[in-house]
mmCIF file of C-alpha atoms in Angstrom:
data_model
loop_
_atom_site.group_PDB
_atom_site.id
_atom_site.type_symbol
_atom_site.label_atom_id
_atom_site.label_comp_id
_atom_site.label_asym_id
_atom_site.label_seq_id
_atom_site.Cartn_x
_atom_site.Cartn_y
_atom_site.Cartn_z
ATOM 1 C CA UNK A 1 -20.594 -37.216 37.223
ATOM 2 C CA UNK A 2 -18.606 -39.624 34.770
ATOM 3 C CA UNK A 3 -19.219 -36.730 31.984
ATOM 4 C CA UNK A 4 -18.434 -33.840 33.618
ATOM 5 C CA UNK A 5 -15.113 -35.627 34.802
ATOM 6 C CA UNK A 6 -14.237 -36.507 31.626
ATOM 7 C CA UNK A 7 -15.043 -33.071 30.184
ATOM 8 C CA UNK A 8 -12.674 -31.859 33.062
ATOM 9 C CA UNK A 9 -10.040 -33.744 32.142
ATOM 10 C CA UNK A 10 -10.153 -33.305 28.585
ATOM 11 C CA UNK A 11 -9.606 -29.405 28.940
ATOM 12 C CA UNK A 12 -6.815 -30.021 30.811
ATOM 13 C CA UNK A 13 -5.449 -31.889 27.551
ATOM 14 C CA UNK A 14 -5.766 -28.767 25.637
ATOM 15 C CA UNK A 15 -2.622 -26.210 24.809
ATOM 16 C CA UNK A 16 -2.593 -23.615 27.407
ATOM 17 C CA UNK A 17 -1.295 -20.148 25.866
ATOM 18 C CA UNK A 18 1.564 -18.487 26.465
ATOM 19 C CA UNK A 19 1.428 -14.927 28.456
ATOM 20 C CA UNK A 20 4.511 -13.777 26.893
ATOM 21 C CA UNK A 21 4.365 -10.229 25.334
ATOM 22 C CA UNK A 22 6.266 -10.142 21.941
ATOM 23 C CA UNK A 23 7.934 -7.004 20.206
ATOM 24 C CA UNK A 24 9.212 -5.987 16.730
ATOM 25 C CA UNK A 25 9.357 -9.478 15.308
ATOM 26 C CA UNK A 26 10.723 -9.578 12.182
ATOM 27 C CA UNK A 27 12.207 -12.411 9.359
ATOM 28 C CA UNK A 28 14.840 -11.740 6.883
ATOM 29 C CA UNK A 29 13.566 -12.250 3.698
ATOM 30 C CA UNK A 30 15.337 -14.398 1.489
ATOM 31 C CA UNK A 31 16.232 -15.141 -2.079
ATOM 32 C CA UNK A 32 15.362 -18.050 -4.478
ATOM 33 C CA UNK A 33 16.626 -21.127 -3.398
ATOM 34 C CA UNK A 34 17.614 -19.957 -0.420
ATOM 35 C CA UNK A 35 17.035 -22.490 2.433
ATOM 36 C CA UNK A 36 17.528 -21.024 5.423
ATOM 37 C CA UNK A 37 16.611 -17.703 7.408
ATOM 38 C CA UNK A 38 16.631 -15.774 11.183
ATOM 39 C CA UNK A 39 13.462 -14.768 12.983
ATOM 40 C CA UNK A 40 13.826 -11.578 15.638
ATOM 41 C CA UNK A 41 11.948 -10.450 18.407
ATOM 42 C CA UNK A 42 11.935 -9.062 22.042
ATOM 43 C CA UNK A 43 10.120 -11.560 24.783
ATOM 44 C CA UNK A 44 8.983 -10.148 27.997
ATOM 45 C CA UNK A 45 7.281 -13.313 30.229
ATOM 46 C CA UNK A 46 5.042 -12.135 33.132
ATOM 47 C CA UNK A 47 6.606 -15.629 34.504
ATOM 48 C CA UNK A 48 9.736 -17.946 34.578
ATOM 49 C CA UNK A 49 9.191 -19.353 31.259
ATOM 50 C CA UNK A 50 11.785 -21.790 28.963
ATOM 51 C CA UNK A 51 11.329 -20.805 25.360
ATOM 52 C CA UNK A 52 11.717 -24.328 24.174
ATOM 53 C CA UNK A 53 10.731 -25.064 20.345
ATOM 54 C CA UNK A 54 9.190 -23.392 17.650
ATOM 55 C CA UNK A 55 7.125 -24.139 14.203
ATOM 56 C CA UNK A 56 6.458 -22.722 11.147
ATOM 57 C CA UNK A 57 3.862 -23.253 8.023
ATOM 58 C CA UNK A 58 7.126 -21.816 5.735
ATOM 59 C CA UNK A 59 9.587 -23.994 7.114
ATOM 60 C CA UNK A 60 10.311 -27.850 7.898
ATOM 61 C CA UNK A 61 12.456 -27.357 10.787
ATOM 62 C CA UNK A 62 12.329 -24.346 13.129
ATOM 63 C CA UNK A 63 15.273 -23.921 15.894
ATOM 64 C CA UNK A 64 16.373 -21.545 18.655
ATOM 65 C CA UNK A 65 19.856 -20.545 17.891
ATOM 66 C CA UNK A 66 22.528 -18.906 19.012
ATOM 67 C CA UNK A 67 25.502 -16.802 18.033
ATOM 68 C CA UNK A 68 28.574 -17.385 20.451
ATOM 69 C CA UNK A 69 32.183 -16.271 20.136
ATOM 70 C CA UNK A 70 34.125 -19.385 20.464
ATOM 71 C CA UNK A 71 38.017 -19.231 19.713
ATOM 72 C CA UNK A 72 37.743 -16.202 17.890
ATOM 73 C CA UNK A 73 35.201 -17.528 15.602
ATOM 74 C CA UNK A 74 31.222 -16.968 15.653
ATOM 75 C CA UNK A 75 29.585 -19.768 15.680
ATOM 76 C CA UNK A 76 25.624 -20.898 15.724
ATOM 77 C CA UNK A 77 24.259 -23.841 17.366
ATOM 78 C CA UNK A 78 20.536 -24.999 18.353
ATOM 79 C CA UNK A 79 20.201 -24.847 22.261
ATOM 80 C CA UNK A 80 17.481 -27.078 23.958
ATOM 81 C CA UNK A 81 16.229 -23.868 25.912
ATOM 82 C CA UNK A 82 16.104 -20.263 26.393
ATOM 83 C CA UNK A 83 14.970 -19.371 30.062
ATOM 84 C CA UNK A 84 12.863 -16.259 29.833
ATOM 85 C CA UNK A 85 13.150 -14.783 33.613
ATOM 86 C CA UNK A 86 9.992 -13.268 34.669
ATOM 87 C CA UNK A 87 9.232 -9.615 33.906
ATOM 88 C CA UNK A 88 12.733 -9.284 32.137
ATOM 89 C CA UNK A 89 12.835 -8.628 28.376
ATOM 90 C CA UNK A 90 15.149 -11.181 26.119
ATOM 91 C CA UNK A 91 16.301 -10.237 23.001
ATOM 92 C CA UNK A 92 16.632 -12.513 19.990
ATOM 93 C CA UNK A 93 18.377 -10.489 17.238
ATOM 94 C CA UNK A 94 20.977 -11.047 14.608
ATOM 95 C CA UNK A 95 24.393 -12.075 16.115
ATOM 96 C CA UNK A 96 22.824 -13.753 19.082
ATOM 97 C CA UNK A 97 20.069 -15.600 20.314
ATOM 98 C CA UNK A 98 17.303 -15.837 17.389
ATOM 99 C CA UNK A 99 14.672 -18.587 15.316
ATOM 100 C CA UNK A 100 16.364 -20.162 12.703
ATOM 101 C CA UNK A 101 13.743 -20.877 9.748
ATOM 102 C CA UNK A 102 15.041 -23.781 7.835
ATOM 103 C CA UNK A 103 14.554 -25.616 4.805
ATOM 104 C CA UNK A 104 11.912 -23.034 3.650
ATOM 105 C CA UNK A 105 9.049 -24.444 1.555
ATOM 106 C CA UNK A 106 9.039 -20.684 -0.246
ATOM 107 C CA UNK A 107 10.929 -17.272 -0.939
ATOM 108 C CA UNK A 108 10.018 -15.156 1.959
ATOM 109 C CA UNK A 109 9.942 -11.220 0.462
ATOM 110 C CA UNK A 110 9.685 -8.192 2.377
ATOM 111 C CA UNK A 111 6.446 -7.035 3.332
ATOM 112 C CA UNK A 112 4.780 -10.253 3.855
ATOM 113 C CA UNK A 113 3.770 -11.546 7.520
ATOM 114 C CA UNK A 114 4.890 -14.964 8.851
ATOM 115 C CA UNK A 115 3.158 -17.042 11.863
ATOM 116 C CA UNK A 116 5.762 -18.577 14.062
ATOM 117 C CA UNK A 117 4.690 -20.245 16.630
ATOM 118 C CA UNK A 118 6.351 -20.234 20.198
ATOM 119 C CA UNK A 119 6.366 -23.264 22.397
ATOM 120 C CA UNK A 120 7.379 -22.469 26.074
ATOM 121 C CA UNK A 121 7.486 -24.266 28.930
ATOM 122 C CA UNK A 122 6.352 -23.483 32.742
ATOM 123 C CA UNK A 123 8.288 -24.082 35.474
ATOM 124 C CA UNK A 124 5.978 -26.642 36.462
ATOM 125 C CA UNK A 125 6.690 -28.347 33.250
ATOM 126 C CA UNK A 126 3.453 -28.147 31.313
ATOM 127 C CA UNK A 127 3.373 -26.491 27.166
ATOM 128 C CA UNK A 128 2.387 -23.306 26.407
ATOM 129 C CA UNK A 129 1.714 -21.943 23.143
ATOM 130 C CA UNK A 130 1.761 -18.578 21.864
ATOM 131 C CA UNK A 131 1.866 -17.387 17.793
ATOM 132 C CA UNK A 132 3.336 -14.523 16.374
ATOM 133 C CA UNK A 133 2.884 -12.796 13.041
ATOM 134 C CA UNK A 134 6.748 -11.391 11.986
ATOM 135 C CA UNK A 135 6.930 -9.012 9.551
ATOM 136 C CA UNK A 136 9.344 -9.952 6.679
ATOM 137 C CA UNK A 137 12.013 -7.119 6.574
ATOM 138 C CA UNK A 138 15.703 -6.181 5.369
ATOM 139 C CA UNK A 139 18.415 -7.196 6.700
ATOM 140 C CA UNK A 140 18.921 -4.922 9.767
ATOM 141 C CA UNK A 141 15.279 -5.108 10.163
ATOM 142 C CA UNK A 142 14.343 -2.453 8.662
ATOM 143 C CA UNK A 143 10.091 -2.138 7.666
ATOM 144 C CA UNK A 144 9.891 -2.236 3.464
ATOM 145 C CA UNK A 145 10.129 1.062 1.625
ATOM 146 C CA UNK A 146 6.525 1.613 0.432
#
């Protein structure tokens, strides 16, 4: 009885994953030296969800931004959380809400794919985790010329 408690409890410990549908997510890709870049996507969650953090293998600190008019000036800032209503789609794109990528360990160059992974949490507070491959592309987000 002891074991199958503990066996229980122990999958509880263990990340549930996200059930959050993700479209055209893309990266800007960068130059050398640069430090700093946007990640874009649409989210659609079949549930209130908060998208709440974010991580990266290409980056040392991952944020969720956003782009607000404030005084007649654009300004980013990281936000704590980005509700994701359920069943309504929420676009991050350039000029708004979007991942900011920073202090990149490498170049990022069109064509390549980066995993970003999305931390979200429930409205019953636990973590969710969902990862998505982002294709690196131009500017407007535009796929590579091949």
């Amino acid at each position: 009885m002891r074991l199958i408690l503990l066996l229980l409890l122990s999958l509880l410990a263990l990340p549930v994953r996200a059930q959050v549908e993700v479209g055209g997510a893309w990266v800007r890709p960068t130059v050398e030296g640069q430090l700093g870049t946007g990640a874009f996507m649409t989210l659609r969650s079949r549930e209130p969800l908060r998208l709440v953090g974010a991580s990266s293998a290409v980056a040392g600190v991952v944020e969720i931004h956003e782009m607000a008019l404030q005084n007649n000036v654009m300004r980013m800032r990281a936000i704590e959380a980005l509700p994701l209503p359920a069943g309504q789609p929420v676009e991050l794109k350039p000029g708004g809400y979007h991942v900011m990528l920073m202090d990149l360990k490498r170049t990022l160059r069109a064509g390549e794919q980066v995993a970003i992974e999305l931390q979200f949490e429930t409205a019953d507070k636990r973590r969710v985790v969902q990862v998505v491959q982002a294709e690196v592309r131009g500017a407007r987000g535009a796929a590579p010329q091949k």
